[in-house]
C-alpha cells in the first residue's frame, strides 16, 4: 500500500513527533528529562513529577498483552471482523490501545511491534505475538 | 430514623438536616413517536410535580445531561422557568447520580429550594446509537483509539471483562447470571421492554459481539428517560407521596482514554461508594437493594466489588445461584434494569426512579419486602465515571 503520510495532519502539535516517527516506523514515547518517567500519550508535562521538560525516545516496542478482545462486529468499513483489540503494556512502562494481528492472542502473551500502512495517514503501530507457534489456551473460535 | 454520621465535614452536617426526593416519573418508554425529548421531559415533570405537591414555578434548580448544548438551559427554556442554580455536567450515564450529589449540596447550602433532574432520549426511533465514536481530528481518541476499530463502548467493557476473567477466574456463566436476574425482575414489571424467560444457556448461545461479551450481556437500546424532583425537609411535607431521603452521595472518575485506566478491574466506584457510604453512615451490610448500572453484565460485577458488597475478584461467585434476582439476598436491577426493562442511552435517572419506588413500597409485583435503605450506582463514559447514591425511607 502506498504511504502518503502528513505527520501533522491530526492538528495536535504535541503528538506531531509521534506521527513523524511513525512515518519512519519508529515507536516513540515521552521521557521526562528530570525523573526519566516514560509516558504515553504525549502531554506538555510529566505525569510523575510535573516537570515540563520532556523528550521523545524511540523504544523497541516489545511488551505483553494486558487485556484483549476479539471484535466480531463490523466497526470500520475497511476492517472486516473478527480482529483483536488489545491493551499492550510496553516494557518501557507505557500502555497502548492497539490491535494484535493474531486471533489467538491471550492476556499475558509477549508481543512485538509491527506497522500497518494506511492510505493518507501515517503508519499505525500494531503488534504481533512474539512466538506465534505457541498456542494459547484461549480459542478465538 | 437517624443515621450515625461518620462524615463530619460541614456540608455533610448540613445535609443531615434533610434532602428528600419528593417526585419521580418516567417519560414515555420503548418507542416514542408522538413527542420530542423536550415534550417527554415536560410531561414527566408535570407528573413528578403532582407527586411532590409543588408547582412548575417552584423549580429553581435544573440538572440536565445530554439534552444538547447547554442542556439545562434548553430544558429550563422549554419548561418556562428561570432557575437560580443550573448544572449541565456531562458525566455520562452516571451524571444523574452525580446530580443527586450536586443537588444535595446546592439545596443544603440554600442555593436552590426545588431541584429538577431530567433526561429523555429517542435513540431507538432515531437509530442514533452507532458503533463508532465521532471525535475531532486533533483529539486523542481520533489519533490513538478510533483507527484501531474498537467498538464504542462495547469494546472497552469487553477489555475490562476479559481482564477480570483473567485475574479472578470469572466465568461467562457468572456474567450471564446478571442478565438472567435482570430478566426475572423484568417479568414482574409491566413496563419492561423484554419479559420473556431467559436462561444462562440462552445468554451463552447468543452471538459473541466483543469477547467475552455476548449480545445478551449487553443492554437494550430503547427510547425513554425520566425526572427526579428534590427539595428540603420543610417543603417535602407537602408531598402527596412518601418522600425518600438522600442520606449519602459521592462521585469520581478515573480516565477517559482506556489506555489511561490504571487497573481495568478497579473502577471509580471505589471512591464514589466510599464517599457515599461515609456520608450516609451505613455499610453495604445495611443495604436492602442495589440498582447498579447494568449497561453490560460486567458493570454489575464491578459495582458489587467496588462498592464493597463482596471482595475484589469475588463478584462472579457472589452472583451465582440467583442472589441478585427475585428472592435473592441482594435484590438488584429490580425494574429489569438496562438489560431488560429500558436503556435510553443514559440509564442513571431510571435507577433513581426505581430505587424511590421500592423505598415508597409502591413497586407492584416486584416490590421487595419492606426495604428501608437502597443504593443506586451510576457508571458513565467508558467505565470512566462512578456516582453512588444512598437513599432511605425514614
Short mmCIF file of C-alpha atoms in Angstrom, two decimals:
data_model
loop_
_atom_site.label_atom_id
_atom_site.label_comp_id
_atom_site.label_asym_id
_atom_site.label_seq_id
_atom_site.Cartn_x
_atom_site.Cartn_y
_atom_site.Cartn_z
CA UNK A 1 0.00 0.00 0.00
CA UNK A 2 1.22 3.48 -0.81
CA UNK A 3 2.22 5.55 2.16
CA UNK A 4 1.04 9.13 1.91
CA UNK A 5 1.58 10.46 5.34
CA UNK A 6 1.32 14.00 6.55
CA UNK A 7 2.61 13.78 10.12
CA UNK A 8 0.90 16.93 11.34
CA UNK A 9 -2.46 16.09 9.82
CA UNK A 10 -4.10 15.41 13.17
CA UNK A 11 -3.62 19.04 14.14
CA UNK A 12 -2.20 18.16 17.56
CA UNK A 13 1.21 19.87 17.86
CA UNK A 14 2.20 17.74 20.86
CA UNK A 15 1.71 14.45 19.04
CA UNK A 16 3.46 15.59 15.84
CA UNK A 17 6.78 13.92 16.81
CA UNK A 18 4.91 10.67 17.49
CA UNK A 19 3.43 10.57 13.98
CA UNK A 20 6.63 11.85 12.38
CA UNK A 21 8.45 8.91 13.97
CA UNK A 22 5.65 6.57 12.90
CA UNK A 23 6.26 7.66 9.31
CA UNK A 24 9.77 6.20 9.77
CA UNK A 25 8.29 3.15 11.54
CA UNK A 26 9.70 4.15 14.88
CA UNK A 27 7.60 3.99 18.04
CA UNK A 28 8.29 6.84 20.42
CA UNK A 29 7.06 7.69 23.90
CA UNK A 30 7.81 10.69 26.05
CA UNK A 31 10.63 10.50 28.60
CA UNK A 32 10.99 13.02 31.40
CA UNK A 33 14.34 14.78 31.46
CA UNK A 34 14.12 15.19 35.22
CA UNK A 35 12.89 11.82 36.52
CA UNK A 36 13.08 9.64 33.37
CA UNK A 37 9.41 8.61 33.68
CA UNK A 38 8.03 7.24 30.38
CA UNK A 39 4.53 8.16 29.30
CA UNK A 40 2.01 7.83 26.53
CA UNK A 41 0.04 9.77 25.19
CA UNK A 42 2.04 12.99 24.71
CA UNK A 43 1.42 15.71 27.28
CA UNK A 44 3.21 19.00 27.99
CA UNK A 45 4.23 17.80 31.46
CA UNK A 46 5.48 14.69 33.23
CA UNK A 47 2.70 12.70 34.93
CA UNK A 48 5.14 11.54 37.61
CA UNK A 49 6.94 14.74 38.63
CA UNK A 50 5.12 17.54 36.73
CA UNK A 51 8.34 18.68 35.05
CA UNK A 52 7.74 20.39 31.72
CA UNK A 53 11.00 19.20 30.21
CA UNK A 54 10.30 16.08 28.15
CA UNK A 55 11.80 14.42 25.09
CA UNK A 56 10.63 11.70 22.74
CA UNK A 57 12.59 8.45 22.83
CA UNK A 58 12.44 5.54 20.42
CA UNK A 59 11.54 2.24 22.02
CA UNK A 60 11.74 -1.28 20.59
CA UNK A 61 8.03 -1.91 21.08
CA UNK A 62 8.17 -5.18 22.95
CA UNK A 63 5.60 -5.80 25.64
CA UNK A 64 2.84 -8.01 26.89
CA UNK A 65 -0.91 -8.18 26.46
CA UNK A 66 -2.69 -6.53 29.42
CA UNK A 67 -6.14 -7.24 28.03
CA UNK A 68 -7.66 -8.15 24.69
CA UNK A 69 -10.96 -8.79 22.97
CA UNK A 70 -11.92 -10.38 19.67
CA UNK A 71 -14.26 -7.95 17.93
CA UNK A 72 -16.90 -9.82 15.92
CA UNK A 73 -18.98 -6.96 14.53
CA UNK A 74 -18.05 -4.55 11.76
CA UNK A 75 -16.90 -1.21 13.10
CA UNK A 76 -14.77 0.34 10.34
CA UNK A 77 -15.70 -0.04 6.66
CA UNK A 78 -12.27 -1.39 5.66
CA UNK A 79 -11.78 -3.72 8.61
CA UNK A 80 -13.76 -6.96 8.37
CA UNK A 81 -14.25 -8.79 11.69
CA UNK A 82 -13.06 -10.78 13.51
CA UNK A 83 -9.96 -8.96 14.76
CA UNK A 84 -8.24 -8.42 18.10
CA UNK A 85 -8.24 -5.13 20.02
CA UNK A 86 -5.71 -5.14 22.86
CA UNK A 87 -4.10 -3.05 25.53
CA UNK A 88 -0.34 -3.61 25.47
CA UNK A 89 1.93 -2.92 28.43
CA UNK A 90 5.19 -1.86 26.82
CA UNK A 91 8.35 -2.97 28.57
CA UNK A 92 9.28 0.72 28.92
CA UNK A 93 6.22 1.34 31.06
CA UNK A 94 3.53 2.95 28.90
CA UNK A 95 0.28 1.27 27.86
CA UNK A 96 -1.19 1.44 24.34
CA UNK A 97 -4.55 0.58 22.87
CA UNK A 98 -3.86 -1.20 19.60
CA UNK A 99 -4.56 -4.30 17.53
CA UNK A 100 -2.78 -7.63 17.74
CA UNK A 101 -2.68 -9.23 14.30
CA UNK A 102 -3.41 -12.73 15.58
CA UNK A 103 -6.79 -14.11 16.66
CA UNK A 104 -5.05 -16.49 19.09
CA UNK A 105 -3.94 -13.56 21.23
CA UNK A 106 -4.34 -14.01 25.01
CA UNK A 107 -3.63 -11.92 28.09
CA UNK A 108 0.00 -12.27 29.14
CA UNK A 109 1.26 -13.06 25.63
CA UNK A 110 4.53 -11.43 24.66
CA UNK A 111 4.15 -9.16 21.63
CA UNK A 112 6.37 -7.23 19.24
CA UNK A 113 5.74 -4.08 17.25
CA UNK A 114 4.60 -4.04 13.65
CA UNK A 115 3.25 -1.29 11.42
CA UNK A 116 0.03 -1.07 9.48
CA UNK A 117 0.25 1.05 6.35
CA UNK A 118 -2.68 3.40 5.84
CA UNK A 119 -3.83 5.40 2.85
CA UNK A 120 -3.46 9.10 3.57
CA UNK A 121 -2.38 8.65 7.18
CA UNK A 122 0.86 7.79 8.96
CA UNK A 123 1.55 4.10 9.62
CA UNK A 124 -0.31 2.79 12.65
CA UNK A 125 1.55 0.89 15.37
CA UNK A 126 0.12 -2.61 15.83
CA UNK A 127 1.52 -5.77 17.39
CA UNK A 128 2.15 -9.42 16.66
CA UNK A 129 2.61 -12.26 19.10
CA UNK A 130 6.31 -12.74 19.76
CA UNK A 131 6.09 -16.51 19.44
CA UNK A 132 3.01 -17.39 17.38
CA UNK A 133 3.87 -21.09 17.33
CA UNK A 134 2.94 -21.36 20.99
CA UNK A 135 -0.80 -21.87 21.06
CA UNK A 136 -2.61 -20.08 23.83
CA UNK A 137 -5.33 -21.85 25.78
CA UNK A 138 -7.84 -19.37 24.50
CA UNK A 139 -9.83 -20.27 21.42
CA UNK A 140 -10.66 -17.43 19.08
CA UNK A 141 -13.29 -19.77 17.67
CA UNK B 1 -34.91 7.46 61.85
CA UNK B 2 -31.42 8.83 62.42
CA UNK B 3 -28.20 7.58 60.94
CA UNK B 4 -24.81 7.87 62.57
CA UNK B 5 -22.66 10.45 60.85
CA UNK B 6 -19.14 9.29 60.11
CA UNK B 7 -18.50 12.09 57.61
CA UNK B 8 -18.32 15.18 59.81
CA UNK B 9 -17.48 17.71 57.10
CA UNK B 10 -19.56 20.92 57.30
CA UNK B 11 -21.52 20.10 54.16
CA UNK B 12 -22.32 16.56 55.33
CA UNK B 13 -23.60 18.01 58.59
CA UNK B 14 -25.69 20.50 56.60
CA UNK B 15 -27.10 17.63 54.53
CA UNK B 16 -28.18 15.89 57.72
CA UNK B 17 -30.96 18.48 58.00
CA UNK B 18 -32.55 16.53 55.22
CA UNK B 19 -32.76 16.48 51.43
CA UNK B 20 -35.62 14.45 50.01
CA UNK B 21 -36.71 13.07 46.67
CA UNK B 22 -40.35 14.14 46.50
CA UNK B 23 -41.36 13.29 42.95
CA UNK B 24 -40.29 10.85 40.25
CA UNK B 25 -41.66 9.96 36.83
CA UNK B 26 -40.52 8.04 33.80
CA UNK B 27 -41.02 9.61 30.41
CA UNK B 28 -42.78 7.55 27.76
CA UNK B 29 -40.70 4.40 27.26
CA UNK B 30 -39.86 1.98 24.49
CA UNK B 31 -40.52 3.61 21.12
CA UNK B 32 -41.69 7.20 21.31
CA UNK B 33 -43.03 8.72 18.09
CA UNK B 34 -45.52 11.28 19.34
CA UNK B 35 -43.21 13.60 21.25
CA UNK B 36 -39.79 15.20 21.18
CA UNK B 37 -37.38 14.60 24.03
CA UNK B 38 -38.30 18.00 25.46
CA UNK B 39 -42.00 17.11 25.34
CA UNK B 40 -41.23 13.81 27.09
CA UNK B 41 -39.42 15.67 29.87
CA UNK B 42 -42.23 18.23 30.23
CA UNK B 43 -44.90 15.54 30.68
CA UNK B 44 -42.79 13.66 33.21
CA UNK B 45 -42.03 16.88 35.09
CA UNK B 46 -45.72 17.68 35.50
CA UNK B 47 -46.33 14.14 36.82
CA UNK B 48 -43.48 14.43 39.31
CA UNK B 49 -44.61 17.89 40.44
CA UNK B 50 -48.03 16.41 41.12
CA UNK B 51 -46.46 13.75 43.37
CA UNK B 52 -44.41 16.42 45.12
CA UNK B 53 -47.30 18.82 45.67
CA UNK B 54 -45.19 21.51 44.03
CA UNK B 55 -45.74 23.85 41.08
CA UNK B 56 -43.61 24.33 37.99
CA UNK B 57 -42.63 27.80 39.21
CA UNK B 58 -41.21 26.26 42.39
CA UNK B 59 -38.37 24.64 40.42
CA UNK B 60 -35.30 26.83 40.87
CA UNK B 61 -32.54 24.29 40.27
CA UNK B 62 -32.09 22.40 36.98
CA UNK B 63 -29.75 19.43 36.44
CA UNK B 64 -29.61 18.05 32.89
CA UNK B 65 -27.28 15.95 30.75
CA UNK B 66 -27.41 15.03 27.04
CA UNK B 67 -30.16 17.47 26.05
CA UNK B 68 -27.99 19.27 23.54
CA UNK B 69 -25.62 22.16 24.00
CA UNK B 70 -26.24 23.87 27.33
CA UNK B 71 -28.83 21.24 28.08
CA UNK B 72 -30.01 22.61 31.41
CA UNK B 73 -30.56 25.98 29.71
CA UNK B 74 -32.61 24.38 26.92
CA UNK B 75 -34.74 22.32 29.30
CA UNK B 76 -35.42 25.30 31.56
CA UNK B 77 -36.45 27.32 28.50
CA UNK B 78 -38.87 24.59 27.42
CA UNK B 79 -40.36 24.34 30.92
CA UNK B 80 -40.65 28.12 31.13
CA UNK B 81 -38.56 28.51 34.24
CA UNK B 82 -35.63 30.75 35.15
CA UNK B 83 -33.57 28.83 37.73
CA UNK B 84 -31.03 30.26 40.15
CA UNK B 85 -28.94 27.08 40.08
CA UNK B 86 -28.07 25.24 36.86
CA UNK B 87 -25.90 22.23 36.04
CA UNK B 88 -25.23 20.54 32.69
CA UNK B 89 -22.26 18.46 33.86
CA UNK B 90 -21.53 15.75 31.33
CA UNK B 91 -20.70 12.74 33.49
CA UNK B 92 -22.18 10.28 31.05
CA UNK B 93 -24.90 7.97 32.27
CA UNK B 94 -23.69 8.46 35.84
CA UNK B 95 -24.50 12.19 35.68
CA UNK B 96 -27.88 11.61 37.30
CA UNK B 97 -26.47 10.04 40.45
CA UNK B 98 -23.86 12.81 40.48
CA UNK B 99 -26.70 15.33 40.10
CA UNK B 100 -28.23 13.98 43.33
CA UNK B 101 -24.86 14.74 44.94
CA UNK B 102 -24.74 18.24 43.39
CA UNK B 103 -28.39 18.98 44.17
CA UNK B 104 -27.96 17.80 47.75
CA UNK B 105 -25.16 20.30 48.24
CA UNK B 106 -27.00 23.13 46.47
CA UNK B 107 -30.22 22.51 48.44
CA UNK B 108 -28.35 22.21 51.73
CA UNK B 109 -26.50 25.45 51.08
CA UNK B 110 -29.73 27.21 50.21
CA UNK B 111 -28.68 27.96 46.63
CA UNK B 112 -31.91 26.40 45.34
CA UNK B 113 -35.03 25.03 47.02
CA UNK B 114 -36.53 22.64 44.45
CA UNK B 115 -34.19 20.73 42.13
CA UNK B 116 -35.21 19.01 38.89
CA UNK B 117 -33.06 16.25 37.38
CA UNK B 118 -34.20 15.39 33.84
CA UNK B 119 -33.31 13.24 30.84
CA UNK B 120 -35.01 11.88 27.73
CA UNK B 121 -33.80 10.14 24.60
CA UNK B 122 -35.29 8.66 21.44
CA UNK B 123 -32.13 6.79 20.50
CA UNK B 124 -34.18 3.81 19.32
CA UNK B 125 -36.64 5.52 16.98
CA UNK B 126 -33.92 7.85 15.76
CA UNK B 127 -31.50 4.92 15.33
CA UNK B 128 -28.95 7.16 16.98
CA UNK B 129 -26.65 4.61 18.54
CA UNK B 130 -23.65 3.84 16.36
CA UNK B 131 -20.69 1.56 16.98
CA UNK B 132 -18.17 4.22 16.09
CA UNK B 133 -17.47 7.27 18.17
CA UNK B 134 -17.11 10.60 16.48
CA UNK B 135 -14.23 12.70 17.74
CA UNK B 136 -12.49 15.85 16.49
CA UNK B 137 -9.49 15.08 14.29
CA UNK B 138 -6.96 16.50 16.74
CA UNK B 139 -8.39 14.57 19.71
CA UNK B 140 -6.51 11.76 21.38
CA UNK B 141 -9.35 9.39 20.57
CA UNK B 142 -9.21 10.18 16.84
CA UNK B 143 -5.45 9.60 16.88
CA UNK B 144 -4.96 6.68 19.23
CA UNK B 145 -8.24 4.73 19.59
CA UNK B 146 -10.62 5.13 16.64
CA UNK B 147 -8.19 3.96 13.90
CA UNK B 148 -7.99 0.52 15.53
CA UNK B 149 -11.72 -0.22 15.20
CA UNK B 150 -12.67 -0.57 18.84
CA UNK B 151 -16.47 -0.70 19.08
CA UNK B 152 -17.78 2.07 21.34
CA UNK B 153 -18.40 1.35 24.13
CA UNK B 154 -18.72 -2.44 23.97
CA UNK B 155 -15.03 -2.98 23.24
CA UNK B 156 -13.98 -1.02 26.32
CA UNK B 157 -16.26 -3.02 28.59
CA UNK B 158 -15.09 -6.23 26.91
CA UNK B 159 -11.46 -5.38 27.71
CA UNK B 160 -12.47 -4.90 31.34
CA UNK B 161 -14.41 -8.18 31.41
CA UNK B 162 -11.53 -10.09 29.81
CA UNK B 163 -9.08 -8.73 32.36
CA UNK B 164 -11.40 -9.56 35.25
CA UNK B 165 -11.78 -13.11 33.96
CA UNK B 166 -8.02 -13.43 33.60
CA UNK B 167 -7.24 -12.11 37.09
CA UNK B 168 -10.03 -13.74 39.06
CA UNK B 169 -11.27 -16.69 37.06
CA UNK B 170 -14.65 -15.07 36.45
CA UNK B 171 -16.65 -17.19 34.01
CA UNK B 172 -19.11 -16.31 31.20
CA UNK B 173 -21.81 -18.22 33.11
CA UNK B 174 -21.35 -15.82 36.02
CA UNK B 175 -21.72 -12.79 33.75
CA UNK B 176 -24.85 -14.43 32.34
CA UNK B 177 -26.30 -14.74 35.85
CA UNK B 178 -26.63 -10.95 35.87
CA UNK B 179 -28.67 -10.91 32.64
CA UNK B 180 -30.87 -13.73 33.92
CA UNK B 181 -31.58 -11.90 37.20
CA UNK B 182 -32.49 -8.73 35.31
CA UNK B 183 -34.88 -10.68 33.12
CA UNK B 184 -36.55 -12.31 36.11
CA UNK B 185 -37.24 -8.87 37.52
CA UNK B 186 -38.45 -7.62 34.14
CA UNK B 187 -41.05 -10.39 34.08
CA UNK B 188 -42.59 -8.67 37.14
CA UNK B 189 -42.54 -5.18 35.58
CA UNK B 190 -45.34 -4.43 33.08
CA UNK B 191 -43.26 -1.53 31.69
CA UNK B 192 -40.26 -3.72 30.86
CA UNK B 193 -39.30 -3.93 27.18
CA UNK B 194 -38.42 -7.64 27.25
CA UNK B 195 -40.19 -10.02 29.66
CA UNK B 196 -39.77 -13.46 28.11
CA UNK B 197 -37.91 -16.05 30.20
CA UNK B 198 -34.12 -16.17 29.84
CA UNK B 199 -31.60 -18.80 30.91
CA UNK B 200 -27.84 -18.80 31.32
CA UNK B 201 -27.61 -21.06 28.26
CA UNK B 202 -29.62 -18.52 26.23
CA UNK B 203 -27.10 -15.80 27.10
CA UNK B 204 -24.13 -18.03 26.25
CA UNK B 205 -25.80 -19.11 22.99
CA UNK B 206 -26.34 -15.51 21.85
CA UNK B 207 -23.67 -14.27 19.41
CA UNK B 208 -20.37 -13.01 20.78
CA UNK B 209 -20.08 -9.29 19.99
CA UNK B 210 -16.70 -8.50 21.55
CA UNK B 211 -15.27 -11.41 23.57
CA UNK B 212 -16.23 -12.27 26.25
CA UNK B 213 -19.42 -10.24 25.91
CA UNK B 214 -22.36 -11.84 24.13
CA UNK B 215 -25.28 -9.94 22.67
CA UNK B 216 -27.32 -10.75 25.78
CA UNK B 217 -24.57 -9.40 28.07
CA UNK B 218 -25.38 -6.02 26.52
CA UNK B 219 -28.22 -3.65 27.36
CA UNK B 220 -31.27 -2.76 25.34
CA UNK B 221 -31.42 0.22 23.03
CA UNK B 222 -34.74 1.94 23.74
CA UNK B 223 -36.32 5.36 23.97
CA UNK B 224 -37.03 6.65 27.45
CA UNK B 225 -35.96 8.85 30.30
CA UNK B 226 -37.29 10.36 33.47
CA UNK B 227 -37.24 13.12 36.01
CA UNK B 228 -36.49 13.35 39.72
CA UNK B 229 -37.51 16.26 41.99
CA UNK B 230 -35.67 17.03 45.22
CA UNK B 231 -36.31 19.51 47.97
CA UNK B 232 -35.54 20.24 51.61
CA UNK B 233 -37.31 18.76 54.65
CA UNK B 234 -39.68 21.69 55.18
CA UNK B 235 -41.04 21.64 51.63
CA UNK B 236 -41.10 17.83 51.49
CA UNK B 237 -44.05 17.95 53.90
CA UNK B 238 -46.33 18.98 51.01
CA UNK B 239 -45.56 15.81 49.06
CA UNK B 240 -48.51 13.61 48.11
CA UNK B 241 -46.29 10.54 48.16
CA UNK B 242 -43.84 9.49 50.81
CA UNK B 243 -40.60 11.49 50.47
CA UNK B 244 -37.42 9.44 50.24
CA UNK B 245 -34.37 10.81 51.98
CA UNK B 246 -30.95 11.20 50.34
CA UNK B 247 -28.51 10.10 53.04
CA UNK B 248 -25.32 9.79 51.03
CA UNK B 249 -23.80 10.62 47.66
CA UNK B 250 -20.37 10.51 46.06
CA UNK B 251 -18.71 10.64 42.68
CA UNK B 252 -15.37 10.11 40.95
CA UNK B 253 -13.80 9.36 37.59
CA UNK B 254 -10.63 7.57 36.65
CA UNK B 255 -9.91 8.07 32.93
CA UNK B 256 -11.35 8.87 29.51
CA UNK B 257 -8.92 7.07 27.21
CA UNK B 258 -8.98 3.39 28.16
CA UNK B 259 -5.17 3.25 27.97
CA UNK B 260 -5.10 5.58 30.98
CA UNK B 261 -7.24 3.39 33.28
CA UNK B 262 -4.66 2.25 35.80
CA UNK B 263 -6.29 -1.08 36.71
CA UNK B 264 -9.05 -2.37 34.46
CA UNK B 265 -10.61 -4.28 37.34
CA UNK B 266 -10.94 -1.27 39.67
CA UNK B 267 -13.44 1.47 38.83
CA UNK B 268 -14.33 4.94 40.09
CA UNK B 269 -16.98 3.19 42.18
CA UNK B 270 -14.34 2.61 44.87
CA UNK B 271 -14.19 6.33 45.60
CA UNK B 272 -17.83 7.21 44.86
CA UNK B 273 -19.02 4.34 47.06
CA UNK B 274 -16.64 5.18 49.89
CA UNK B 275 -17.79 8.82 49.83
CA UNK B 276 -21.48 7.95 49.68
CA UNK B 277 -21.41 5.29 52.41
CA UNK B 278 -19.31 7.51 54.69
CA UNK B 279 -21.77 10.38 54.35
CA UNK B 280 -24.69 8.03 54.93
CA UNK B 281 -23.09 6.35 57.91
CA UNK B 282 -24.10 2.94 56.64
CA UNK B 283 -22.28 -0.02 55.11
CA UNK B 284 -23.25 -2.40 52.31
CA UNK B 285 -24.46 -4.81 55.02
CA UNK B 286 -27.26 -2.31 55.83
CA UNK B 287 -28.45 -2.06 52.20
CA UNK B 288 -31.72 -3.78 51.22
CA UNK B 289 -31.28 -3.48 47.45
CA UNK B 290 -28.89 -2.22 44.78
CA UNK B 291 -29.74 -0.51 41.49
CA UNK B 292 -26.48 -0.97 39.56
CA UNK B 293 -25.83 0.44 36.09
CA UNK B 294 -26.33 -2.70 34.06
CA UNK B 295 -25.30 -1.43 30.63
CA UNK B 296 -23.28 -4.64 30.45
CA UNK B 297 -23.23 -7.62 32.78
CA UNK B 298 -19.61 -6.91 33.76
CA UNK B 299 -20.60 -3.44 35.01
CA UNK B 300 -22.70 -5.05 37.72
CA UNK B 301 -19.92 -7.37 38.88
CA UNK B 302 -17.51 -4.46 39.30
CA UNK B 303 -20.14 -2.40 41.14
CA UNK B 304 -20.60 -5.24 43.63
CA UNK B 305 -16.87 -5.39 44.30
CA UNK B 306 -16.03 -1.69 44.24
CA UNK B 307 -18.96 -0.67 46.47
CA UNK B 308 -17.97 -3.39 48.93
CA UNK B 309 -20.85 -5.86 48.62
CA UNK B 310 -18.16 -8.50 48.11
CA UNK B 311 -14.37 -8.60 47.98
CA UNK B 312 -12.38 -7.78 44.84
CA UNK B 313 -12.50 -10.69 42.45
CA UNK B 314 -15.40 -12.44 44.14
CA UNK B 315 -18.37 -10.93 42.31
CA UNK B 316 -18.61 -13.85 39.88
CA UNK B 317 -19.18 -16.32 42.68
CA UNK B 318 -21.31 -13.77 44.56
CA UNK B 319 -23.99 -13.56 41.83
CA UNK B 320 -24.31 -17.33 41.40
CA UNK B 321 -27.50 -19.02 42.44
CA UNK B 322 -29.73 -16.05 41.70
CA UNK B 323 -28.52 -13.81 44.52
CA UNK B 324 -29.49 -10.64 42.56
CA UNK B 325 -32.86 -11.96 41.37
CA UNK B 326 -36.30 -12.17 42.99
CA UNK B 327 -35.93 -13.92 46.35
CA UNK B 328 -32.16 -13.43 46.36
CA UNK B 329 -30.29 -11.93 49.30
CA UNK B 330 -29.20 -8.80 47.40
CA UNK B 331 -32.02 -7.80 45.04
CA UNK B 332 -30.56 -5.76 42.15
CA UNK B 333 -31.92 -4.30 38.90
CA UNK B 334 -35.43 -4.70 40.33
CA UNK B 335 -37.04 -2.88 37.37
CA UNK B 336 -35.41 -5.33 34.96
CA UNK B 337 -32.60 -2.82 34.50
CA UNK B 338 -30.94 -1.63 31.35
CA UNK B 339 -30.64 -5.24 30.29
CA UNK B 340 -34.39 -5.97 30.12
CA UNK B 341 -36.54 -3.00 31.21
CA UNK B 342 -35.24 0.11 29.44
CA UNK B 343 -31.92 1.63 28.40
CA UNK B 344 -32.33 5.07 26.84
CA UNK B 345 -28.60 5.66 26.29
CA UNK B 346 -28.11 7.08 29.77
CA UNK B 347 -29.62 4.85 32.42
CA UNK B 348 -28.84 6.73 35.62
CA UNK B 349 -32.14 8.55 36.06
CA UNK B 350 -34.12 5.31 35.80
CA UNK B 351 -32.03 3.71 38.55
CA UNK B 352 -33.07 6.53 40.90
CA UNK B 353 -36.75 6.25 39.98
CA UNK B 354 -36.83 2.51 40.66
CA UNK B 355 -34.98 2.97 43.96
CA UNK B 356 -37.53 5.57 45.08
CA UNK B 357 -40.47 3.38 44.13
CA UNK B 358 -39.04 0.45 46.06
CA UNK B 359 -38.50 2.65 49.13
CA UNK B 360 -42.04 4.02 48.90
CA UNK B 361 -43.23 0.40 48.75
CA UNK B 362 -45.17 1.01 45.53
CA UNK B 363 -43.36 -1.28 43.10
CA UNK B 364 -46.27 -3.64 42.49
CA UNK B 365 -45.48 -7.27 41.72
CA UNK B 366 -41.74 -6.65 42.06
CA UNK B 367 -41.98 -4.88 45.43
CA UNK B 368 -39.37 -6.04 47.92
CA UNK B 369 -40.49 -6.81 51.47
CA UNK B 370 -40.18 -3.52 53.38
CA UNK B 371 -36.85 -2.11 52.18
CA UNK B 372 -35.50 0.82 54.21
CA UNK B 373 -32.18 1.58 52.52
CA UNK B 374 -31.32 1.34 48.83
CA UNK B 375 -28.32 2.23 46.68
CA UNK B 376 -28.20 3.46 43.09
CA UNK B 377 -24.80 3.35 41.40
CA UNK B 378 -24.27 5.08 38.08
CA UNK B 379 -21.45 4.36 35.63
CA UNK B 380 -20.58 6.82 32.90
CA UNK B 381 -18.41 7.04 29.83
CA UNK B 382 -16.03 4.18 29.09
CA UNK B 383 -16.13 2.80 32.65
CA UNK B 384 -14.88 6.30 33.43
CA UNK B 385 -17.30 7.76 35.97
CA UNK B 386 -18.79 6.28 39.14
CA UNK B 387 -21.52 8.04 41.11
CA UNK B 388 -23.24 6.47 44.09
CA UNK B 389 -26.39 7.49 45.95
CA UNK B 390 -27.69 6.05 49.22
CA UNK B 391 -31.43 6.56 49.80
CA UNK B 392 -33.52 5.84 52.89
CA UNK B 393 -37.15 5.54 53.88
CA UNK B 394 -37.39 7.48 57.13
#
